Amino acid sequence: EFKTMFPSRTRVLGDKNLNLFLTHQQERAKHYNYSYYEDLKRYALIAFYLGTYFDEDELYPWVQSILEEDESFGVKVDNLMEEFQILSRQTMGEEFIYFLGALEKLQRLDLKSIEDFTEYEDVVDTLKYIYPQRVKVLGEEKLYDELKAQKLELNQYKIDNALGAFTYLTTKFMLGSYVLKDPLYAWVGKYIDKTYQNDQEKSRALFEKGMSRVRKEISEMKKIRGKGE
């Protein structure tokens, strides 16, 4: 069913990572005592957009709040879908126009100007320019917290420059806080763990790989939008 709904994305993802994603969703749904296939499918559908570990992601506190309710899994998924649809309208808009616009702005960013960033405000202001709808939904304070919290992570991955910090945060901002272990985006972990001569080389490789993915996503979204016109 996912291959039918998302043919291009699942083809890029590959059978192995698709199976890892679906297995993870089933295990999480078991944790919440699911009973019906349709509820599992809707839960997995949300995860396909928000990230495999969306139920643990602090960027989406409403998810954890709903899943802690004393309700059946089906009712919880109803509530998750309702909130997810609100989020989609606020951050993607009709025919994903907001998201597509964000990707196009991201693609146009000047690498040299990012390398000159010196303050957290530089990163947050750029994200506000790229994707103001999502920043508004998530909250600027949450983004500042993410920036400060990721310092240890950047040290762990030997990234100590503005481009690397920006690329790392933006990837998590767009794809979810747990993107490094998400089978939906296996390429992120692959390039983060890869050995480079220095952190500048690693940061540029991550940035360029991310831009390559952005270009592919823009192309796919325009094809989808064209079919609907």
Coordinates of C-alpha atoms in Angstrom, one line a residue:
E1 CA 0.0 0.0 0.0
F2 CA 2.8 2.4 0.8
K3 CA 4.5 1.7 -2.5
T4 CA 1.2 2.5 -4.2
M5 CA 0.7 5.7 -2.3
F6 CA 4.3 6.9 -2.4
P7 CA 5.9 5.2 -5.5
S8 CA 8.8 7.6 -5.9
R9 CA 9.7 7.9 -2.3
T10 CA 9.5 4.2 -1.5
R11 CA 11.6 3.4 -4.6
V12 CA 14.3 5.8 -3.3
L13 CA 13.9 4.4 0.2
G14 CA 14.4 0.8 -0.9
D15 CA 12.6 -2.3 0.4
K16 CA 15.0 -2.8 3.4
N17 CA 14.5 0.6 4.9
L18 CA 10.8 0.6 4.1
N19 CA 10.5 -2.7 6.0
L20 CA 12.5 -1.3 8.9
F21 CA 10.2 1.7 9.0
L22 CA 7.0 -0.4 9.0
T23 CA 8.3 -2.9 11.5
H24 CA 9.2 0.0 13.8
Q25 CA 5.7 1.5 13.5
Q26 CA 4.1 -1.9 14.3
E27 CA 6.3 -2.3 17.4
R28 CA 5.4 1.2 18.5
A29 CA 1.7 0.6 17.9
K30 CA 1.9 -2.7 19.9
H31 CA 3.3 -0.6 22.7
Y32 CA 0.1 1.5 22.6
N33 CA -2.0 -1.7 22.3
Y34 CA -3.3 -1.4 18.8
S35 CA -6.0 -3.8 17.6
Y36 CA -7.0 -2.9 14.1
Y37 CA -5.0 -2.7 10.9
E38 CA -6.5 0.6 9.8
D39 CA -5.4 2.3 13.0
L40 CA -1.8 1.0 12.4
K41 CA -1.9 2.2 8.8
R42 CA -3.0 5.7 9.8
Y43 CA -0.3 5.8 12.6
A44 CA 2.4 4.8 10.1
L45 CA 1.1 7.4 7.6
I46 CA 1.7 10.2 10.1
A47 CA 5.2 8.8 10.9
F48 CA 5.9 8.8 7.1
Y49 CA 5.6 12.6 7.2
L50 CA 6.8 13.5 10.7
G51 CA 9.6 10.8 11.1
T52 CA 9.8 7.3 12.3
Y53 CA 10.3 8.4 15.9
F54 CA 7.6 11.1 15.9
D55 CA 6.1 9.8 19.1
E56 CA 9.3 10.6 21.0
D57 CA 10.1 13.9 19.2
E58 CA 10.0 16.9 21.4
L59 CA 9.2 19.1 18.4
Y60 CA 5.7 17.6 18.5
P61 CA 4.6 17.7 22.2
W62 CA 1.0 17.3 21.2
V63 CA 1.8 13.7 20.0
Q64 CA 3.1 12.7 23.4
S65 CA 0.1 14.4 25.1
I66 CA -2.4 12.4 23.0
L67 CA -0.6 9.1 23.3
E68 CA -0.7 9.5 27.1
E69 CA -4.5 9.8 27.2
D70 CA -6.6 7.1 28.8
E71 CA -8.2 6.1 25.5
S72 CA -8.1 3.2 23.0
F73 CA -5.4 3.3 20.4
G74 CA -8.1 4.0 17.7
V75 CA -9.3 7.1 19.5
K76 CA -5.7 8.2 20.0
V77 CA -5.0 7.8 16.3
D78 CA -8.2 9.8 15.5
N79 CA -6.9 12.6 17.6
L80 CA -3.4 12.3 16.1
M81 CA -4.8 12.5 12.6
E82 CA -6.9 15.6 13.5
E83 CA -3.9 17.4 14.9
F84 CA -1.7 16.2 12.0
Q85 CA -4.2 17.6 9.5
I86 CA -4.1 21.0 11.3
L87 CA -0.3 20.9 11.2
S88 CA -0.3 20.0 7.5
R89 CA -2.6 22.9 6.6
Q90 CA -0.5 25.3 8.6
T91 CA 2.9 24.2 7.4
M92 CA 2.2 22.6 4.0
G93 CA -0.9 24.4 2.8
E94 CA -2.9 23.5 -0.2
E95 CA -1.0 21.1 -2.5
F96 CA 2.0 21.4 -0.2
I97 CA 2.6 24.9 -1.4
Y98 CA 4.3 26.1 1.8
F99 CA 6.6 23.1 2.0
L100 CA 7.5 23.4 -1.7
G101 CA 8.3 27.1 -1.2
A102 CA 10.4 26.2 1.8
L103 CA 12.5 23.7 -0.2
E104 CA 12.9 26.2 -3.0
K105 CA 14.2 28.9 -0.6
L106 CA 16.5 26.3 1.0
Q107 CA 17.9 25.5 -2.4
R108 CA 18.7 29.1 -3.1
L109 CA 20.7 29.7 0.1
D110 CA 24.2 31.0 -0.4
L111 CA 26.7 28.5 1.1
K112 CA 29.3 31.3 1.8
S113 CA 26.8 33.4 3.8
I114 CA 26.0 30.4 6.0
E115 CA 29.7 29.7 6.7
D116 CA 29.8 33.3 8.1
F117 CA 27.1 32.7 10.7
T118 CA 28.3 33.6 14.2
E119 CA 25.1 33.6 16.4
Y120 CA 22.1 31.4 17.1
E121 CA 19.9 34.2 15.7
D122 CA 21.5 33.8 12.3
V123 CA 20.3 30.2 12.1
V124 CA 16.8 30.9 13.5
D125 CA 16.3 34.0 11.3
T126 CA 17.3 31.9 8.2
L127 CA 14.8 29.1 9.2
K128 CA 12.1 31.8 9.7
Y129 CA 12.9 33.0 6.1
I130 CA 12.9 29.5 4.7
Y131 CA 9.8 28.1 6.4
P132 CA 8.0 30.7 8.6
Q133 CA 4.8 28.6 8.9
R134 CA 6.7 25.7 10.5
V135 CA 8.7 28.0 12.8
K136 CA 5.5 29.6 14.0
V137 CA 3.9 26.2 14.7
L138 CA 7.0 24.8 16.5
G139 CA 8.0 28.0 18.2
E140 CA 11.2 30.1 18.1
E141 CA 11.9 29.2 21.7
K142 CA 11.9 25.5 20.8
L143 CA 14.4 26.1 18.0
Y144 CA 16.7 28.0 20.3
D145 CA 16.5 25.1 22.8
E146 CA 17.4 22.7 20.0
L147 CA 20.4 24.7 19.0
K148 CA 21.7 24.8 22.5
A149 CA 21.0 21.2 23.2
Q150 CA 22.8 20.0 20.0
K151 CA 26.2 21.3 21.1
L152 CA 27.2 17.9 22.6
E153 CA 25.9 16.1 19.5
L154 CA 28.0 18.3 17.3
N155 CA 31.0 17.6 19.4
Q156 CA 30.2 13.9 19.2
Y157 CA 30.2 14.0 15.4
K158 CA 33.2 16.3 15.3
I159 CA 31.4 19.2 13.7
D160 CA 32.7 22.6 14.9
N161 CA 31.7 25.2 12.3
A162 CA 28.7 27.3 11.3
L163 CA 27.8 25.4 8.1
G164 CA 27.8 22.1 10.0
A165 CA 25.7 23.4 12.8
F166 CA 23.2 25.0 10.4
T167 CA 23.0 21.9 8.3
Y168 CA 22.5 19.6 11.3
L169 CA 19.8 21.7 12.9
T170 CA 18.0 22.3 9.6
T171 CA 18.0 18.6 8.8
K172 CA 16.4 17.9 12.2
F173 CA 14.0 20.8 11.7
M174 CA 12.8 19.5 8.4
L175 CA 12.9 15.8 8.9
G176 CA 12.5 15.2 12.7
S177 CA 14.7 15.2 15.8
Y178 CA 15.5 11.5 15.4
V179 CA 16.5 11.7 11.8
L180 CA 20.0 10.1 12.4
K181 CA 18.4 6.8 13.3
D182 CA 15.4 7.0 11.0
P183 CA 15.4 4.4 8.2
L184 CA 13.3 6.9 6.1
Y185 CA 16.5 9.0 5.9
A186 CA 19.3 6.5 6.1
W187 CA 21.6 8.8 4.1
V188 CA 21.8 11.3 6.9
G189 CA 23.3 8.8 9.4
K190 CA 25.6 7.4 6.7
Y191 CA 27.2 10.8 6.0
I192 CA 27.3 11.9 9.6
D193 CA 29.3 8.8 10.6
K194 CA 31.5 8.8 7.5
T195 CA 35.2 9.8 8.1
Y196 CA 36.4 13.0 6.6
Q197 CA 39.7 14.9 6.7
N198 CA 38.2 17.7 8.8
D199 CA 34.9 19.1 10.0
Q200 CA 34.7 21.6 7.2
E201 CA 34.8 18.8 4.6
K202 CA 32.2 16.8 6.5
S203 CA 29.9 19.9 6.8
R204 CA 30.2 20.6 3.1
A205 CA 29.5 17.0 2.2
L206 CA 26.3 17.0 4.4
F207 CA 25.2 20.3 3.0
E208 CA 25.7 19.2 -0.6
K209 CA 24.0 15.9 -0.1
G210 CA 21.1 17.6 1.6
M211 CA 20.8 20.0 -1.3
S212 CA 20.8 17.1 -3.7
R213 CA 17.9 15.6 -1.8
V214 CA 16.1 18.9 -1.8
R215 CA 16.3 19.2 -5.6
K216 CA 14.9 15.7 -6.0
E217 CA 12.1 16.4 -3.6
I218 CA 11.2 19.7 -5.5
S219 CA 11.1 17.8 -8.8
E220 CA 8.8 15.1 -7.4
M221 CA 6.5 17.6 -5.7
K222 CA 6.2 19.6 -8.9
K223 CA 5.3 16.4 -10.8
I224 CA 2.6 15.6 -8.3
R225 CA 1.2 19.2 -8.4
G226 CA 1.3 19.1 -12.2
K227 CA -0.8 15.9 -12.2
G228 CA -3.4 17.6 -10.0
E229 CA -3.8 20.6 -12.3

